[in-house]
Amino acid sequence: MLDTLAGIVLLYTLMDLPIVFWIMRDQFNSVPIELEEAALVDGPSIWGAFFLIVLPVVVPGIAASFIFSTIFCWNEYFFASLLASTHATTLPAMVAAQTCSQGVGWRTIAALTGASISPLLLVGIFLERLIVKEMAAGAVK
């Protein structure tokens, strides 16, 4: 599992599961039971009530936990520098590797930093609109 993509993915998944479980548990506990009961009175099954009523209410929590876990995994350097060397290198490890005996490759560091920040900005901008739209809708659905 050392220096493989599967090892890094497994490690990052196990590292982020507690924070995702914590956020999602609070999100699902905040949904009033009356919403589910009202949906069941209207006729759908338990899964239908979940997908039609509960899931749209917890979408901001899903988006927030996705943003947190993405940022934590994307910026993680410690395990990537210890467990990956050639085949499964991450961007933070590549940025840190740009220092050598001849000096610091500032142009390469700037390019790698820009490449590592831009996907996070795009994800944040897209999901921010989703979070605000769902929070404004509330439990009216």
C-alpha positions in Angstrom: 0.0 0.0 0.0 3.0 2.3 0.2 3.4 4.7 -2.7 0.1 3.6 -4.4 -2.9 5.7 -5.2 -5.2 3.1 -3.5 -3.2 3.5 -0.2 -3.4 7.3 -0.3 -7.2 7.2 -1.1 -7.8 4.7 1.7 -5.8 6.7 4.2 -7.5 10.0 3.3 -10.9 8.3 3.4 -10.3 6.9 6.9 -8.9 10.2 8.0 -12.0 12.2 7.0 -14.7 9.8 7.9 -15.0 11.0 11.6 -15.6 14.7 10.6 -18.1 13.7 7.9 -20.0 11.4 10.3 -20.1 14.2 12.9 -21.4 16.8 10.5 -24.0 14.5 8.9 -25.2 13.1 12.3 -26.0 16.7 13.4 -27.7 17.5 10.1 -29.9 14.4 10.2 -30.7 15.0 13.9 -31.8 18.6 13.2 -34.5 17.4 10.8 -37.8 17.4 12.7 -39.5 14.0 12.9 -42.8 15.7 12.1 -41.6 16.3 8.5 -41.1 12.5 8.1 -44.4 11.7 9.7 -46.2 14.2 7.5 -44.6 12.7 4.4 -45.6 9.2 5.4 -49.2 10.3 5.9 -49.2 11.6 2.3 -48.4 8.2 1.0 -44.8 7.6 0.0 -42.8 4.7 1.5 -40.0 5.3 4.0 -37.4 5.6 1.3 -39.7 7.9 -0.7 -40.1 10.2 2.3 -36.3 10.1 2.8 -35.5 11.0 -0.8 -38.4 13.6 -1.2 -38.3 15.3 2.2 -35.3 14.6 4.3 -32.5 14.5 1.7 -33.3 18.0 0.3 -33.3 19.4 3.8 -29.8 18.1 4.6 -28.2 19.1 1.3 -26.4 22.0 2.9 -24.8 19.6 5.4 -23.8 17.3 2.6 -22.2 20.2 0.7 -20.4 21.4 3.8 -19.0 18.0 4.7 -17.9 17.6 1.1 -16.1 21.0 1.2 -14.4 20.2 4.5 -13.3 16.7 3.5 -12.1 18.0 0.1 -10.0 20.8 1.6 -8.6 18.5 4.3 -7.5 15.9 1.8 -6.4 18.3 -0.9 -4.1 20.3 1.5 -2.8 17.3 3.5 1.0 17.1 3.3 2.2 15.0 6.2 1.0 11.5 5.2 1.6 12.3 1.5 5.3 13.0 2.2 5.7 9.9 4.4 3.8 7.3 2.3 4.3 8.5 -1.3 7.5 9.2 -3.1 7.3 8.5 -6.8 4.1 6.9 -8.0 1.4 8.6 -5.8 2.6 12.1 -5.3 0.2 14.8 -4.3 0.4 18.5 -5.1 1.5 19.7 -1.6 4.3 17.1 -1.8 5.2 18.3 -5.3 5.4 21.9 -4.1 7.6 21.0 -1.2 9.9 19.0 -3.5 10.8 22.1 -5.6 13.5 23.1 -3.2 16.9 21.6 -4.1 20.6 22.3 -3.6 20.6 24.8 -6.5 17.9 26.9 -4.9 14.2 27.3 -4.9 12.2 27.0 -8.2 9.9 29.9 -7.6 8.3 29.7 -11.0 7.5 26.1 -10.6 6.2 26.6 -7.0 3.9 29.4 -8.2 2.6 27.3 -11.1 1.9 24.3 -8.8 0.3 26.5 -6.1 -2.0 28.1 -8.7 -2.9 24.6 -10.0 -3.6 23.4 -6.5 -5.8 26.3 -5.5 -7.9 26.7 -8.6 -10.0 23.4 -8.2 -10.8 24.3 -4.6 -11.9 27.7 -5.6 -14.2 26.3 -8.3 -15.7 23.7 -5.9 -16.2 26.4 -3.2 -17.9 28.8 -5.5 -20.2 26.2 -7.0 -21.2 24.6 -3.7 -21.5 28.0 -1.9 -24.4 28.8 -4.2 -26.0 25.4 -3.5 -25.6 25.9 0.3 -27.2 29.4 0.3 -30.1 28.3 -2.0 -30.9 25.3 0.1 -30.6 27.2 3.4 -33.0 29.9 2.1 -35.5 27.2 1.1 -35.4 25.7 4.6 -38.0 23.0 5.4 -40.6 24.5 3.1 -40.3 21.7 0.6 
